[in-house]
């Protein structure tokens, strides 16, 4: 796996100016990794699997908003203000509250769209003509 990199490519993270390509800064990355693992463990204990799945889908689209919600949840757990495990519904309420705090701009608003299936129709009739 130790392939030689083409010219102009480095193994450093361009977003992290403190990292250097010499590989001498191994301790901070281990500490950051341990901190992230601890944070993930706190989130897994504090949230239901459905809420974790929703947060991971949000993280794909709006990483900064998901990070803010994760920080909020972790701080609630550490301050012991979270009475029970966070369900998907409570997560939605947190997201809506966070959206209201950031402002009424439509760009930062998360919309929850439910899939509609053919059997979810409002018709009360029992014939299946509308499914064809």
PDB file of C-alpha atoms in Angstrom:
ATOM      1  CA  UNK A   1       0.000   0.000   0.000  1.00  0.00           C
ATOM      2  CA  UNK A   2       3.022   2.286   0.193  1.00  0.00           C
ATOM      3  CA  UNK A   3       2.762   3.476  -3.363  1.00  0.00           C
ATOM      4  CA  UNK A   4       4.731   6.469  -4.447  1.00  0.00           C
ATOM      5  CA  UNK A   5       2.493   9.509  -4.885  1.00  0.00           C
ATOM      6  CA  UNK A   6       2.507  11.449  -8.146  1.00  0.00           C
ATOM      7  CA  UNK A   7       4.157  14.850  -8.180  1.00  0.00           C
ATOM      8  CA  UNK A   8       2.032  17.525  -6.504  1.00  0.00           C
ATOM      9  CA  UNK A   9       0.185  15.071  -4.236  1.00  0.00           C
ATOM     10  CA  UNK A  10       0.798  14.893  -0.509  1.00  0.00           C
ATOM     11  CA  UNK A  11      -0.555  12.845   2.354  1.00  0.00           C
ATOM     12  CA  UNK A  12      -1.459  15.909   4.418  1.00  0.00           C
ATOM     13  CA  UNK A  13      -4.946  17.250   4.926  1.00  0.00           C
ATOM     14  CA  UNK A  14      -5.267  20.562   3.018  1.00  0.00           C
ATOM     15  CA  UNK A  15      -7.997  21.713   5.439  1.00  0.00           C
ATOM     16  CA  UNK A  16      -5.737  21.261   8.455  1.00  0.00           C
ATOM     17  CA  UNK A  17      -2.861  23.768   8.266  1.00  0.00           C
ATOM     18  CA  UNK A  18      -1.214  22.368  11.409  1.00  0.00           C
ATOM     19  CA  UNK A  19      -0.594  18.973   9.826  1.00  0.00           C
ATOM     20  CA  UNK A  20       2.666  18.455   8.047  1.00  0.00           C
ATOM     21  CA  UNK A  21       3.713  15.828   5.575  1.00  0.00           C
ATOM     22  CA  UNK A  22       6.549  14.573   7.776  1.00  0.00           C
ATOM     23  CA  UNK A  23       4.284  12.407   9.913  1.00  0.00           C
ATOM     24  CA  UNK A  24       5.665  13.759  13.205  1.00  0.00           C
ATOM     25  CA  UNK A  25       2.282  14.829  14.535  1.00  0.00           C
ATOM     26  CA  UNK A  26       0.888  11.390  15.369  1.00  0.00           C
ATOM     27  CA  UNK A  27      -0.304  12.185  18.903  1.00  0.00           C
ATOM     28  CA  UNK A  28      -2.882  14.917  18.066  1.00  0.00           C
ATOM     29  CA  UNK A  29      -4.539  12.749  15.455  1.00  0.00           C
ATOM     30  CA  UNK A  30      -4.822   9.913  17.979  1.00  0.00           C
ATOM     31  CA  UNK A  31      -6.350  12.284  20.530  1.00  0.00           C
ATOM     32  CA  UNK A  32      -8.770  13.658  17.959  1.00  0.00           C
ATOM     33  CA  UNK A  33      -9.693  10.135  16.913  1.00  0.00           C
ATOM     34  CA  UNK A  34     -10.306   9.103  20.528  1.00  0.00           C
ATOM     35  CA  UNK A  35     -12.399  12.225  21.138  1.00  0.00           C
ATOM     36  CA  UNK A  36     -14.500  11.518  18.046  1.00  0.00           C
ATOM     37  CA  UNK A  37     -15.004   7.887  19.103  1.00  0.00           C
ATOM     38  CA  UNK A  38     -16.115   9.040  22.554  1.00  0.00           C
ATOM     39  CA  UNK A  39     -18.499  11.555  20.979  1.00  0.00           C
ATOM     40  CA  UNK A  40     -19.940   8.837  18.719  1.00  0.00           C
ATOM     41  CA  UNK A  41     -20.410   6.506  21.695  1.00  0.00           C
ATOM     42  CA  UNK A  42     -22.290   9.223  23.592  1.00  0.00           C
ATOM     43  CA  UNK A  43     -24.550   9.826  20.595  1.00  0.00           C
ATOM     44  CA  UNK A  44     -25.253   6.104  20.152  1.00  0.00           C
ATOM     45  CA  UNK A  45     -26.259   5.791  23.800  1.00  0.00           C
ATOM     46  CA  UNK A  46     -28.360   8.958  23.792  1.00  0.00           C
ATOM     47  CA  UNK A  47     -30.290   8.337  20.553  1.00  0.00           C
ATOM     48  CA  UNK A  48     -32.518   5.607  19.189  1.00  0.00           C
ATOM     49  CA  UNK A  49     -31.353   3.817  16.018  1.00  0.00           C
ATOM     50  CA  UNK A  50     -34.039   5.630  13.981  1.00  0.00           C
ATOM     51  CA  UNK A  51     -32.794   9.013  15.205  1.00  0.00           C
ATOM     52  CA  UNK A  52     -29.191   8.027  14.439  1.00  0.00           C
ATOM     53  CA  UNK A  53     -30.193   7.015  10.918  1.00  0.00           C
ATOM     54  CA  UNK A  54     -31.978  10.328  10.344  1.00  0.00           C
ATOM     55  CA  UNK A  55     -29.003  12.295  11.656  1.00  0.00           C
ATOM     56  CA  UNK A  56     -26.641  10.376   9.376  1.00  0.00           C
ATOM     57  CA  UNK A  57     -28.845  11.205   6.371  1.00  0.00           C
ATOM     58  CA  UNK A  58     -28.852  14.868   7.372  1.00  0.00           C
ATOM     59  CA  UNK A  59     -25.071  14.728   7.740  1.00  0.00           C
ATOM     60  CA  UNK A  60     -24.804  13.750   4.072  1.00  0.00           C
ATOM     61  CA  UNK A  61     -26.647  16.886   2.979  1.00  0.00           C
ATOM     62  CA  UNK A  62     -25.859  19.477   5.637  1.00  0.00           C
ATOM     63  CA  UNK A  63     -22.762  18.459   7.549  1.00  0.00           C
ATOM     64  CA  UNK A  64     -22.478  21.705   9.507  1.00  0.00           C
ATOM     65  CA  UNK A  65     -26.086  21.519  10.714  1.00  0.00           C
ATOM     66  CA  UNK A  66     -25.663  17.871  11.713  1.00  0.00           C
ATOM     67  CA  UNK A  67     -22.478  18.769  13.607  1.00  0.00           C
ATOM     68  CA  UNK A  68     -24.357  21.526  15.456  1.00  0.00           C
ATOM     69  CA  UNK A  69     -27.148  19.117  16.415  1.00  0.00           C
ATOM     70  CA  UNK A  70     -24.609  16.512  17.520  1.00  0.00           C
ATOM     71  CA  UNK A  71     -22.864  19.098  19.689  1.00  0.00           C
ATOM     72  CA  UNK A  72     -26.193  20.120  21.186  1.00  0.00           C
ATOM     73  CA  UNK A  73     -27.088  16.516  22.005  1.00  0.00           C
ATOM     74  CA  UNK A  74     -23.668  15.766  23.505  1.00  0.00           C
ATOM     75  CA  UNK A  75     -23.836  18.869  25.693  1.00  0.00           C
ATOM     76  CA  UNK A  76     -27.359  17.925  26.822  1.00  0.00           C
ATOM     77  CA  UNK A  77     -26.096  14.464  27.782  1.00  0.00           C
ATOM     78  CA  UNK A  78     -23.076  15.824  29.637  1.00  0.00           C
ATOM     79  CA  UNK A  79     -25.233  18.356  31.506  1.00  0.00           C
ATOM     80  CA  UNK A  80     -27.763  15.597  32.222  1.00  0.00           C
ATOM     81  CA  UNK A  81     -30.663  17.607  30.787  1.00  0.00           C
ATOM     82  CA  UNK A  82     -31.719  14.849  28.414  1.00  0.00           C
ATOM     83  CA  UNK A  83     -34.396  12.881  30.324  1.00  0.00           C
ATOM     84  CA  UNK A  84     -34.529   9.808  28.045  1.00  0.00           C
ATOM     85  CA  UNK A  85     -33.161   8.498  24.773  1.00  0.00           C
ATOM     86  CA  UNK A  86     -33.696  10.909  21.921  1.00  0.00           C
ATOM     87  CA  UNK A  87     -36.301   9.581  19.485  1.00  0.00           C
ATOM     88  CA  UNK A  88     -36.698  10.507  15.853  1.00  0.00           C
ATOM     89  CA  UNK A  89     -39.605  12.820  16.699  1.00  0.00           C
ATOM     90  CA  UNK A  90     -37.581  14.679  19.337  1.00  0.00           C
ATOM     91  CA  UNK A  91     -34.704  14.968  16.861  1.00  0.00           C
ATOM     92  CA  UNK A  92     -37.069  16.567  14.361  1.00  0.00           C
ATOM     93  CA  UNK A  93     -38.165  19.026  17.053  1.00  0.00           C
ATOM     94  CA  UNK A  94     -34.506  19.855  17.779  1.00  0.00           C
ATOM     95  CA  UNK A  95     -33.848  20.409  14.079  1.00  0.00           C
ATOM     96  CA  UNK A  96     -36.874  22.668  13.745  1.00  0.00           C
ATOM     97  CA  UNK A  97     -35.791  24.603  16.835  1.00  0.00           C
ATOM     98  CA  UNK A  98     -32.279  24.957  15.483  1.00  0.00           C
ATOM     99  CA  UNK A  99     -33.704  26.178  12.179  1.00  0.00           C
ATOM    100  CA  UNK A 100     -35.811  28.785  13.992  1.00  0.00           C
ATOM    101  CA  UNK A 101     -32.735  30.006  15.896  1.00  0.00           C
ATOM    102  CA  UNK A 102     -30.608  30.430  12.781  1.00  0.00           C
ATOM    103  CA  UNK A 103     -33.230  32.557  11.066  1.00  0.00           C
ATOM    104  CA  UNK A 104     -36.118  32.319   8.665  1.00  0.00           C
ATOM    105  CA  UNK A 105     -33.933  31.921   5.589  1.00  0.00           C
ATOM    106  CA  UNK A 106     -35.103  29.103   3.358  1.00  0.00           C
ATOM    107  CA  UNK A 107     -31.574  27.970   2.577  1.00  0.00           C
ATOM    108  CA  UNK A 108     -30.937  26.664   6.090  1.00  0.00           C
ATOM    109  CA  UNK A 109     -34.323  25.032   6.552  1.00  0.00           C
ATOM    110  CA  UNK A 110     -34.624  21.257   6.571  1.00  0.00           C
ATOM    111  CA  UNK A 111     -37.787  19.950   4.988  1.00  0.00           C
ATOM    112  CA  UNK A 112     -39.080  16.530   5.864  1.00  0.00           C
ATOM    113  CA  UNK A 113     -40.686  14.900   2.857  1.00  0.00           C
ATOM    114  CA  UNK A 114     -42.551  11.670   3.300  1.00  0.00           C
ATOM    115  CA  UNK A 115     -42.802   9.174   0.485  1.00  0.00           C
ATOM    116  CA  UNK A 116     -46.288   8.549  -0.765  1.00  0.00           C
ATOM    117  CA  UNK A 117     -47.281   5.092  -1.804  1.00  0.00           C
ATOM    118  CA  UNK A 118     -50.243   3.949  -3.827  1.00  0.00           C
ATOM    119  CA  UNK A 119     -51.892   2.374  -0.804  1.00  0.00           C
ATOM    120  CA  UNK A 120     -51.652   5.653   1.155  1.00  0.00           C
ATOM    121  CA  UNK A 121     -54.357   7.200  -0.981  1.00  0.00           C
ATOM    122  CA  UNK A 122     -57.133   9.060   0.783  1.00  0.00           C
ATOM    123  CA  UNK A 123     -59.817   7.133  -1.119  1.00  0.00           C
ATOM    124  CA  UNK A 124     -62.144   5.052   0.969  1.00  0.00           C
ATOM    125  CA  UNK A 125     -63.222   2.833  -1.892  1.00  0.00           C
ATOM    126  CA  UNK A 126     -62.000  -0.729  -2.044  1.00  0.00           C
ATOM    127  CA  UNK A 127     -61.536  -1.062  -5.781  1.00  0.00           C
ATOM    128  CA  UNK A 128     -58.026  -1.067  -7.172  1.00  0.00           C
ATOM    129  CA  UNK A 129     -58.764   0.873 -10.348  1.00  0.00           C
ATOM    130  CA  UNK A 130     -56.655   3.793  -9.146  1.00  0.00           C
ATOM    131  CA  UNK A 131     -53.584   1.532  -8.854  1.00  0.00           C
ATOM    132  CA  UNK A 132     -53.513   0.649 -12.551  1.00  0.00           C
TER     133      UNK A 132
END
